[in-house]
Coordinates of C-alpha atoms in Angstrom, one line a residue:
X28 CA 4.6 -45.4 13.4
X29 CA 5.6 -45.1 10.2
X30 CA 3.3 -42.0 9.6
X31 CA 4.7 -40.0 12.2
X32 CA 7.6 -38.4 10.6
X33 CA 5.1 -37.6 7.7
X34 CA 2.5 -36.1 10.3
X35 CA 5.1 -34.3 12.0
X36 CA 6.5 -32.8 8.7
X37 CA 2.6 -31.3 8.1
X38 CA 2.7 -29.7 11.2
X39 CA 6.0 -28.1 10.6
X40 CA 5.1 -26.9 7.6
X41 CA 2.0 -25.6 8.5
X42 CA 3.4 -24.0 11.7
X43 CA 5.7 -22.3 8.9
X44 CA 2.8 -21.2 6.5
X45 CA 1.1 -19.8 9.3
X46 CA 3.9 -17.5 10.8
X47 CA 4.7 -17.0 7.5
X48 CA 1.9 -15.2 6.9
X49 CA 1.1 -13.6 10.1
X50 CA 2.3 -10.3 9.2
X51 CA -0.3 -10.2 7.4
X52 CA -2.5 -10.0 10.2
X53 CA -0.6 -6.6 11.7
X54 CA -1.5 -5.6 8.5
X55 CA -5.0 -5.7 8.6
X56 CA -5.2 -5.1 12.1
X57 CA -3.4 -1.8 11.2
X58 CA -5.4 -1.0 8.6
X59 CA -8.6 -1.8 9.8
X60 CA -8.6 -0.4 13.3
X61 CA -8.7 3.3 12.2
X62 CA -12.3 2.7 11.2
X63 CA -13.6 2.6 14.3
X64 CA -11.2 5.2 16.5
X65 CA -11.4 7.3 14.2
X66 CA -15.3 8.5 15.2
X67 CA -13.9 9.2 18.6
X68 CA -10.7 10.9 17.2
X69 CA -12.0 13.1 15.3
X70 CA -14.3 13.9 17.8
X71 CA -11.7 14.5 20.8
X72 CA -9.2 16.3 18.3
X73 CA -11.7 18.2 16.3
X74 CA -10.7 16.9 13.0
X75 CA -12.1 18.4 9.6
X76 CA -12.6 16.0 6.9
X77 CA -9.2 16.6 5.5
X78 CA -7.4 15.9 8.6
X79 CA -9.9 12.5 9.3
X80 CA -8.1 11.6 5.5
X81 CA -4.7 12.0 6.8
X82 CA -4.8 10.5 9.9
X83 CA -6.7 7.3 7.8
X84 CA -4.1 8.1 5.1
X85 CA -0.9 7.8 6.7
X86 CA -0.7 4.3 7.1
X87 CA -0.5 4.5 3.2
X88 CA 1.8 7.0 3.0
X89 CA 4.9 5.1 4.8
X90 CA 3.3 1.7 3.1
X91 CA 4.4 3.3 -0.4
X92 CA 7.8 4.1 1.4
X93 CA 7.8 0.7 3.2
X94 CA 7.4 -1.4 0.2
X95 CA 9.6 0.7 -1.8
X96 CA 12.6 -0.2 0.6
X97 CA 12.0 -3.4 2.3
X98 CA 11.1 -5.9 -0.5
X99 CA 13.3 -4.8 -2.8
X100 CA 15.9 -5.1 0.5
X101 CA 14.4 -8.9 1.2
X102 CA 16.8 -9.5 -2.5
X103 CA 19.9 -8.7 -0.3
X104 CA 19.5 -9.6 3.0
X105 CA 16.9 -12.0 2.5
X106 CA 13.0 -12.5 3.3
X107 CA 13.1 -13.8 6.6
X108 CA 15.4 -10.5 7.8
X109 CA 13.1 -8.2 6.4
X110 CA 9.8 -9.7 7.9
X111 CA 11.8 -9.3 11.1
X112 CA 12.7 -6.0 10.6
X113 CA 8.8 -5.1 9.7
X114 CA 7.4 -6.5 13.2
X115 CA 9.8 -4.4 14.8
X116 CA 8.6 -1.5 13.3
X117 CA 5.1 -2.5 13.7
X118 CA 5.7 -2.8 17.4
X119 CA 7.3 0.5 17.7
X120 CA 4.4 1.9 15.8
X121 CA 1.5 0.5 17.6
X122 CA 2.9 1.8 20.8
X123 CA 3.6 5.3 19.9
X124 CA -0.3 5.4 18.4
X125 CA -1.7 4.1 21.6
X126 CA 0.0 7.5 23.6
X127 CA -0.3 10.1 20.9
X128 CA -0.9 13.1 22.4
X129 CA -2.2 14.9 19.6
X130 CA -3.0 14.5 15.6
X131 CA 0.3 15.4 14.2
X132 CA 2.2 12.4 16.7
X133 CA -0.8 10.3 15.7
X134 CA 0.0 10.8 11.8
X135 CA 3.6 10.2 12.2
X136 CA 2.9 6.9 14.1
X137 CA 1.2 6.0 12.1
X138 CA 3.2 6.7 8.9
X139 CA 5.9 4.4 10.9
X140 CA 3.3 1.9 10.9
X141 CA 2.5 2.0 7.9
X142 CA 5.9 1.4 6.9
X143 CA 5.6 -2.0 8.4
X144 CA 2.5 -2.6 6.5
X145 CA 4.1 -1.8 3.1
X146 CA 7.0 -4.5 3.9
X147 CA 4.5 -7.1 4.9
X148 CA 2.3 -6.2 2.0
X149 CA 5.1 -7.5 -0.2
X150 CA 7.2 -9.7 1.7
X151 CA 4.1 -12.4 2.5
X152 CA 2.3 -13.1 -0.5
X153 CA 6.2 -13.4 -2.3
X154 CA 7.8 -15.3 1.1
X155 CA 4.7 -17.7 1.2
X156 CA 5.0 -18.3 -3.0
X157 CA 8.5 -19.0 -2.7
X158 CA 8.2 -21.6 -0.3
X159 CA 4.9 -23.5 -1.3
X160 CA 4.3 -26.3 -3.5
X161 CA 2.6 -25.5 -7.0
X162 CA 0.0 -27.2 -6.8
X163 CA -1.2 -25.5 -3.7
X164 CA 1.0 -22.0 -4.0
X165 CA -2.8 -20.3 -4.4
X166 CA -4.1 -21.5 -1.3
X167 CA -0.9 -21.2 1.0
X168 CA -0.7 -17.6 -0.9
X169 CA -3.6 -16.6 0.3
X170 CA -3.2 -17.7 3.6
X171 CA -1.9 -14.0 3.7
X172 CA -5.2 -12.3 2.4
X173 CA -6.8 -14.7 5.0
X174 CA -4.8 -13.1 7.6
X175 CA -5.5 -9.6 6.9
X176 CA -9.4 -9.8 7.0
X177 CA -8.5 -11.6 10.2
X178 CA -6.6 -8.5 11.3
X179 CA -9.4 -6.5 10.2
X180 CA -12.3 -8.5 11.9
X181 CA -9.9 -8.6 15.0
X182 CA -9.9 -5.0 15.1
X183 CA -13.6 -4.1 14.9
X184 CA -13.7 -6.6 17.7
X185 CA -11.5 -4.6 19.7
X186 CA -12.8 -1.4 18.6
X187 CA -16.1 -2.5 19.6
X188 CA -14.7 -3.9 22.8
X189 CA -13.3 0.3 24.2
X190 CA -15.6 1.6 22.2
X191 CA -17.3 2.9 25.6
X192 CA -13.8 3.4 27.0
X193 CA -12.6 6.6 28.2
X194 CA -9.6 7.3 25.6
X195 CA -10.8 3.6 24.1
X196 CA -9.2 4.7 21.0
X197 CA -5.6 4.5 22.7
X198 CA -6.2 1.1 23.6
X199 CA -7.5 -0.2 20.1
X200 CA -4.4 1.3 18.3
X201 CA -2.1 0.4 20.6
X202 CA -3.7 -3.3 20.9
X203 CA -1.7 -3.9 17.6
X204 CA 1.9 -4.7 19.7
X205 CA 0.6 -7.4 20.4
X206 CA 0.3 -9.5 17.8
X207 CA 3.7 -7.4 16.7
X208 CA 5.1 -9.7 19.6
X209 CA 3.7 -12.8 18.7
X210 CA 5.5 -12.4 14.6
X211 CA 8.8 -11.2 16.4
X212 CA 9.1 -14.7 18.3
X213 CA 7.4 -17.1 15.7
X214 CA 9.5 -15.4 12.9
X215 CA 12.8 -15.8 14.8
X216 CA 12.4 -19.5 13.9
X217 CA 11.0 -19.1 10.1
X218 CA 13.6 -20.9 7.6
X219 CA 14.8 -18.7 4.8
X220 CA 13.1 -19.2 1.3
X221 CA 14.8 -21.7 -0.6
X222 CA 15.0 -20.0 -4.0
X223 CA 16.9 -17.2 -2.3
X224 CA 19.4 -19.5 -0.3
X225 CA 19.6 -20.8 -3.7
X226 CA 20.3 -17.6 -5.6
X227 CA 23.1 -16.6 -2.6
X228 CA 24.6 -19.9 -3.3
X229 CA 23.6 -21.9 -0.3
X230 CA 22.3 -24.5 -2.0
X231 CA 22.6 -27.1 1.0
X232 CA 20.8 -25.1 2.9
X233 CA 18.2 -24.8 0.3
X234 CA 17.6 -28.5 0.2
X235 CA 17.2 -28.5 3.6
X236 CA 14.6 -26.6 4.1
X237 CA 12.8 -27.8 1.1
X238 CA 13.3 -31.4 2.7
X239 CA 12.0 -29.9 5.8
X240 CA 8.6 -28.4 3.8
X241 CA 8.3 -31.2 1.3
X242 CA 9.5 -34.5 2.6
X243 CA 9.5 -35.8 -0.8
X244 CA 13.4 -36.4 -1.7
X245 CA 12.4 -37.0 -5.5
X246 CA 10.1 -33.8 -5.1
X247 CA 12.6 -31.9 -3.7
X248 CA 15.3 -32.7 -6.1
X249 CA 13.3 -32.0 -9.4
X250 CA 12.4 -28.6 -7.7
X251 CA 15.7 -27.6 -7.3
X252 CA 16.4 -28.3 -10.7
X253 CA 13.8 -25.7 -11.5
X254 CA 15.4 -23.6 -9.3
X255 CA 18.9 -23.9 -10.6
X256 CA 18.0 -22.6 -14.2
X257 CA 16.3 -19.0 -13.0
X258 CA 18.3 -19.0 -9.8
X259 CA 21.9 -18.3 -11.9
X260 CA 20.9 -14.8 -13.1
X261 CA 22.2 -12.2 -10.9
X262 CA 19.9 -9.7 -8.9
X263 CA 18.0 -7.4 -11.5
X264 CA 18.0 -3.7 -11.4
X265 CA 15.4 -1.2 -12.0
X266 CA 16.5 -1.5 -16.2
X267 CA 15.9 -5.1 -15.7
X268 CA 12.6 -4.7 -14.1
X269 CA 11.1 -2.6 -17.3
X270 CA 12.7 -4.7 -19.8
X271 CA 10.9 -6.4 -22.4
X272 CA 10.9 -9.9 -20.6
X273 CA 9.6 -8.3 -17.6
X274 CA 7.1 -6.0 -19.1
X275 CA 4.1 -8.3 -19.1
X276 CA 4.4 -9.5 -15.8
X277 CA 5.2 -5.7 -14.7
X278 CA 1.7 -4.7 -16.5
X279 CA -0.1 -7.8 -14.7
X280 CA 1.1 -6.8 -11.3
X281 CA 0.3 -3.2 -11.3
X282 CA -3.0 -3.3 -13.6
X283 CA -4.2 -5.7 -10.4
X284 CA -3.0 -3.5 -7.8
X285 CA -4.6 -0.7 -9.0
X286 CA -7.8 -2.1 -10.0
X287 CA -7.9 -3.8 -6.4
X288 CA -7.5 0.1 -4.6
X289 CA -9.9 2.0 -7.1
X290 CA -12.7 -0.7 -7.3
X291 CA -13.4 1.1 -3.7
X292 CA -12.6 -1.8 -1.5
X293 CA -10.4 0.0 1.4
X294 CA -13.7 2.4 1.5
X295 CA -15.6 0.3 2.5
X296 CA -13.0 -1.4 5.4
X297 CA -11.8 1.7 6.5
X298 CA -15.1 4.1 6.2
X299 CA -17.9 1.2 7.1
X300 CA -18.6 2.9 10.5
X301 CA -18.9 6.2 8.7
X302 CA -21.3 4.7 5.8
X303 CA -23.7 3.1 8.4
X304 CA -23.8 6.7 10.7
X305 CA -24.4 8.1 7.4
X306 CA -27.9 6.1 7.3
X307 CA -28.8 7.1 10.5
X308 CA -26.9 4.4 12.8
X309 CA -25.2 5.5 16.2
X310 CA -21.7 5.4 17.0
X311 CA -21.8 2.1 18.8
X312 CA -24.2 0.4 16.5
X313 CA -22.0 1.4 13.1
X314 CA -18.8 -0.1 15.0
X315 CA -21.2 -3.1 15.5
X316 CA -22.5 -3.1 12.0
X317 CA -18.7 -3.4 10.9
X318 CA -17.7 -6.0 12.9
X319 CA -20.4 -8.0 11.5
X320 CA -19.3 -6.9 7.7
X321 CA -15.5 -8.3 8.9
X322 CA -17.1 -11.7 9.7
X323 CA -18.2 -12.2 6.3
X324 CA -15.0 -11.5 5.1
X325 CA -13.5 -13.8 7.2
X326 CA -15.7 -16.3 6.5
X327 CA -15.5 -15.9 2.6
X328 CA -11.7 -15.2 2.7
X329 CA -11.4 -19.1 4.6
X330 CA -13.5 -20.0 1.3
X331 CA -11.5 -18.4 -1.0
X332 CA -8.4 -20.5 0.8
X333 CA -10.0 -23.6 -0.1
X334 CA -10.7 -23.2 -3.8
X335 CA -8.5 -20.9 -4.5
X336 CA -6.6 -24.0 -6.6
X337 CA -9.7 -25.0 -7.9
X338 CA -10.6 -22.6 -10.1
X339 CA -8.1 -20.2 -13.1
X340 CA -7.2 -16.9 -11.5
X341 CA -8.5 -15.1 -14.2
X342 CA -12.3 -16.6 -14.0
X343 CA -12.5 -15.7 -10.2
X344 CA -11.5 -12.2 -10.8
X345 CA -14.2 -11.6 -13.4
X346 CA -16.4 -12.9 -11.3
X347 CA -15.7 -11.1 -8.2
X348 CA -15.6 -7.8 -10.5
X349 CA -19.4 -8.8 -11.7
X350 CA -20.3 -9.3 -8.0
X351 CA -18.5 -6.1 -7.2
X352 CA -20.0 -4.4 -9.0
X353 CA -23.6 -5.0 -8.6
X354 CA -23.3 -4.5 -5.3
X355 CA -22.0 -1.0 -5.6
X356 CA -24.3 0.3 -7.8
X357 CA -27.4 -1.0 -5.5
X358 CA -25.5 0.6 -3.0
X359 CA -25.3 4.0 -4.8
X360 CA -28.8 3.9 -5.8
X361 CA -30.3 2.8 -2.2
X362 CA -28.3 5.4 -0.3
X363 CA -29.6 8.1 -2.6
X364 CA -33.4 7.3 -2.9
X365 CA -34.0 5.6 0.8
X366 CA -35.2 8.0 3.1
X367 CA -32.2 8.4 5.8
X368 CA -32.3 6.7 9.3
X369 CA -35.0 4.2 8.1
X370 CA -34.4 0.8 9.1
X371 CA -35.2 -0.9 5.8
X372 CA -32.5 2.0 3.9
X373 CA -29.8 0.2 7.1
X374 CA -30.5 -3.3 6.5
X375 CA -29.5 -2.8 2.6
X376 CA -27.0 -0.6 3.2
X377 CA -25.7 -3.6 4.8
X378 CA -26.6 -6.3 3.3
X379 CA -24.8 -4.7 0.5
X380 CA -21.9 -3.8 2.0
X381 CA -21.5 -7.5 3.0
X382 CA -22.2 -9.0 -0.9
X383 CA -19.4 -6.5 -1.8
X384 CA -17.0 -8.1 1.0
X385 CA -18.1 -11.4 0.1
X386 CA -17.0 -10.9 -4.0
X387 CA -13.8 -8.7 -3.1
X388 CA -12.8 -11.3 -0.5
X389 CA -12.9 -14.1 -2.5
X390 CA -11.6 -13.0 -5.8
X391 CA -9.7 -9.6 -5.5
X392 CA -8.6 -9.4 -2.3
X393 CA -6.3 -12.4 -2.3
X394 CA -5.9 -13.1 -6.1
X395 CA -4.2 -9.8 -6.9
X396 CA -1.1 -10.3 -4.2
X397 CA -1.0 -14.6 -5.2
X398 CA -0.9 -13.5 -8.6
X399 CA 1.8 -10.2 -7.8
X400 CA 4.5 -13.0 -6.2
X401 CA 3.4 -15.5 -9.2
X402 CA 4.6 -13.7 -12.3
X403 CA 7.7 -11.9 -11.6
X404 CA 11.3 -13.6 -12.8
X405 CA 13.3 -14.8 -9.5
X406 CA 15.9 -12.2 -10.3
X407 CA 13.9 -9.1 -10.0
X408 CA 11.0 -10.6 -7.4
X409 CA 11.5 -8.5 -4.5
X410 CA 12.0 -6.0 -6.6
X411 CA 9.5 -6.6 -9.1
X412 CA 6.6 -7.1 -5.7
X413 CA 8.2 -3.9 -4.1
X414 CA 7.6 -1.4 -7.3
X415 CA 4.0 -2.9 -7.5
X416 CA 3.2 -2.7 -3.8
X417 CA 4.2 0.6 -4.3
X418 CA 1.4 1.2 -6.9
X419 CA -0.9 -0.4 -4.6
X420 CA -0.5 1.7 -1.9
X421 CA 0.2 5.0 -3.6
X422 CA -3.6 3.9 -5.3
X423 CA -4.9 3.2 -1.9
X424 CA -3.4 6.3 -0.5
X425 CA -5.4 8.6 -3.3
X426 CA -8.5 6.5 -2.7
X427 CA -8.8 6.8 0.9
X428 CA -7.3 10.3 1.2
X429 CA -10.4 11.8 -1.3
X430 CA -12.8 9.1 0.3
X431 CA -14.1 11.8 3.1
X432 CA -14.0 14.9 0.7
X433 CA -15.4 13.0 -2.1
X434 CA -18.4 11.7 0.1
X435 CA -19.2 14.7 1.3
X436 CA -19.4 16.6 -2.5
X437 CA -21.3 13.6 -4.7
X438 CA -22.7 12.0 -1.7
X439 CA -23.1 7.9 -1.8
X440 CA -23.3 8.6 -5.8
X441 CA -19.8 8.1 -5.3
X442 CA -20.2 3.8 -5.2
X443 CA -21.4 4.2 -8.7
X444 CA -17.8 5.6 -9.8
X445 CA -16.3 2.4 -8.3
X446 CA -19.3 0.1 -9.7
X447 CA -18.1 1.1 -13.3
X448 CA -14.2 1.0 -12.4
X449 CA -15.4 -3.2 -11.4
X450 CA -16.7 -3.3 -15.3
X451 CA -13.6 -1.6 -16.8
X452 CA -11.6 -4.4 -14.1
X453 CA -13.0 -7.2 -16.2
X454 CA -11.5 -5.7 -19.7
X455 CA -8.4 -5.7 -18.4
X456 CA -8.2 -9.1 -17.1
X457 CA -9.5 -10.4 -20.5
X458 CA -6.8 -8.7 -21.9
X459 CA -3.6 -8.8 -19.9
X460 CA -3.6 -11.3 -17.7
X461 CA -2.6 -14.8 -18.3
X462 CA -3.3 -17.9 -16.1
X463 CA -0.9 -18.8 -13.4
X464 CA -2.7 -21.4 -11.5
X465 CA -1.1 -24.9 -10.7
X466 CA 2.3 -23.8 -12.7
X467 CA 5.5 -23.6 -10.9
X468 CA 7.1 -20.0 -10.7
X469 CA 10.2 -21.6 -13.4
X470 CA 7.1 -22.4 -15.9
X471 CA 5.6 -18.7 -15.9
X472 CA 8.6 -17.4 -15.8
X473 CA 9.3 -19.4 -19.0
X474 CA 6.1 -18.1 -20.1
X475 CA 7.8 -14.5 -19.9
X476 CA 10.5 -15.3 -22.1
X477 CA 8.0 -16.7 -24.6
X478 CA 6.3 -13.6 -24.8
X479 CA 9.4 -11.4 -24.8
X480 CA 10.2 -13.5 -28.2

């Protein structure tokens, strides 16, 4: 008996985490589910390759405008409001993409979307940091990059499912309301983060909710003692965002982001159908192809959950960028000497594909957003995780938007680019970025001020 309170308190909190970080599933649902609709799209609205980038591209597009307004918002009105506010719009989104009756109402639901996915994008990784333990703030962090390969596998699954489906691409775009439906409910009952009930001076509240996470009365009142000596600067502004104290962490955040978009990884999760029909693969058989490549990142994301506390940030992502990197380059190299449509040139094109996934999803993927909500000051967080997401997707946007033109000028040549962007990742790491892992966000923040000296 005297364990049930204590077991009960688990499963509260992890019912938390896991809503907590379910927008990130929209988000890779979102994402992700272009890949395969958009060989019947293009195909019913007669796109060129230009137009196959924009309707890819949009989501991007209103990302950059999404994270540039609603995280910075979430300092305001708070985190909880804003992830709210982002499965509305995801809802409203998905429905309008599901009846688009032509290209240009496609993009621009898809823009809407995509302002949903520019929120989440920022508002998970920072919501989940704020209100995890430091000790396991990597893992429950990337609970978030866990969800959006779930979102991603999810929608292969479904775009395999209509792929045979008159219109099937309206249902697999329009299949992403509901999960829209599901974060709209669970969110409703999501506490607030504690450092910002702090910072708006409800510091009852605060301890409440940290009582309800942690349990631990001594735990919870040493943590808000943390919290009490960053939480009495007032909200930062754009001048205090590229200040000197900030200016490290505003390098590490944005250095990742961008290396995480121009390593070539939204290529491959967006383009895999198109990469396998460019080896000779039917329509039906590249959707299948993908959906296979989406397990593996499942499964390596749920690995990458595990020991993400395990190891220093920085070692994984050097790693993953070795991985990376190999992999792209036999990708280049197998694509342009294999004769097309043989099975062998397939089965190494995917094989590949899938050591790439397994390297990006266990280092890159979820380290660069843990790391993005780690090192900002409290004062200028959302802000600080807004400006970067804003890299991120603008990044994303360029990549994915000269993907299809790219492709068709240098051919698969074109993975060798992003093989030798992985090498230049690892100098920048080396260089830049300094270890976060097991430290409470008070201590790195500390850290910033020691640098700023």
């Amino acid at each position: 008996m005297t364990n049930e309170p204590v077991l009960n308190r688990k499963r509260n909190s992890w019912y938390i985490y896991f809503f907590g970080a379910l927008g990130g599933l929209l988000f890779g649902y979102d994402t992700g589910v272009i890949s395969g609709a958009l060989l019947y799209i293009r195909a019913q609205m007669h796109l060129t390759s230009f137009e196959q980038g924009l309707v890819v591209s949009a989501v991007l597009l209103g990302a950059i405008i999404g994270a540039a307004v609603i995280s910075p918002l979430s300092d305001r009105y708070g985190r909880k409001k804003m992830v709210l506010l982002s499965a509305l719009i995801f809802l409203i989104g998905a429905i309008l993409s599901g009846i688009s009756p032509n290209a240009a109402i496609l993009i621009i639901a898809r823009i809407i979307l995509g302002v949903a996915v520019g929120g989440a994008s920022a508002l998970v990784p920072m919501y989940l940091a704020e209100i995890s333990p430091a000790r396991i703030r990597g893992t429950l962090s990337s609970l978030n990059q866990l969800m959006i390969m779930t979102g991603i596998l999810l929608a292969y699954i479904i775009d395999y499912a209509f792929a045979n489906f008159t219109n099937g691409w309206r249902y697999m775009l329009a299949f992403a309301a509901l999960p829209a439906i599901i974060l709209l409910i669970g969110g409703a009952v999501l506490p607030e983060s504690p450092r910002f009930l702090y910072k708006i001076g409800r510091i009852d509240d605060a301890k409440k909710v940290l009582t309800r996470l942690r349990g631990n009365t001594k735990e919870v009142d040493e943590e808000l003692s943390t919290i009490e000596k960053s939480s009495q600067q007032e909200s930062g502004t754009l001048k205090d965002l590229f200040s000197k104290l900030v200016h490290p962490a505003l390098v590490i955040a944005v250095g990742l982001c961008i290396f995480q978009q121009i390593t070539g990884c939204n290529t491959v999760l967006y383009y895999a159908p198109t990469i396998f029909s460019q080896v000779g693969l039917g329509n039906s058989a590249a959707i299948l192809g993908t959906v296979g490549i989406g397990v593996v990142s499942v499964i390596t994301t749920a690995v990458a959950v595990v020991i993400m506390d395990k190891f220093n940030r920085r070692t994984l992502l050097n790693f993953g960028s070795i991985g990376m990197a190999i992999s792209l380059f036999t990708l280049a190299i197998v694509t342009n000497f294999a004769e097309k449509g043989s099975g062998l040139s397939a089965w190494i094109v995917m094989i590949a594909l899938a050591v790439y996934i397994v390297f990006f999803s266990a280092t890159w993927g979820p380290i660069a957003w843990v790391v993005m909500a780690e090192v900002f000051p409290l004062n200028v967080r959302g802000l600080g995780t807004g400006f970067a997401s804003v890299i991120d997707w603008f990044a994303d946007l360029i990549v994915s938007l000269t993907f299809p033109v790219l492709l068709a000028w240098m051919g698969t040549s074109i993975f060798a680019v992003y093989g030798i962007i992985s090498v230049l990742a690892i100098v920048f790491v080396s260089k830049f970025v300094f270890e976060t892992r097991g430290r409470s966000l008070e201590d790195i923040e500390q850290e910033l001020h020691q640098r700023a000296k």
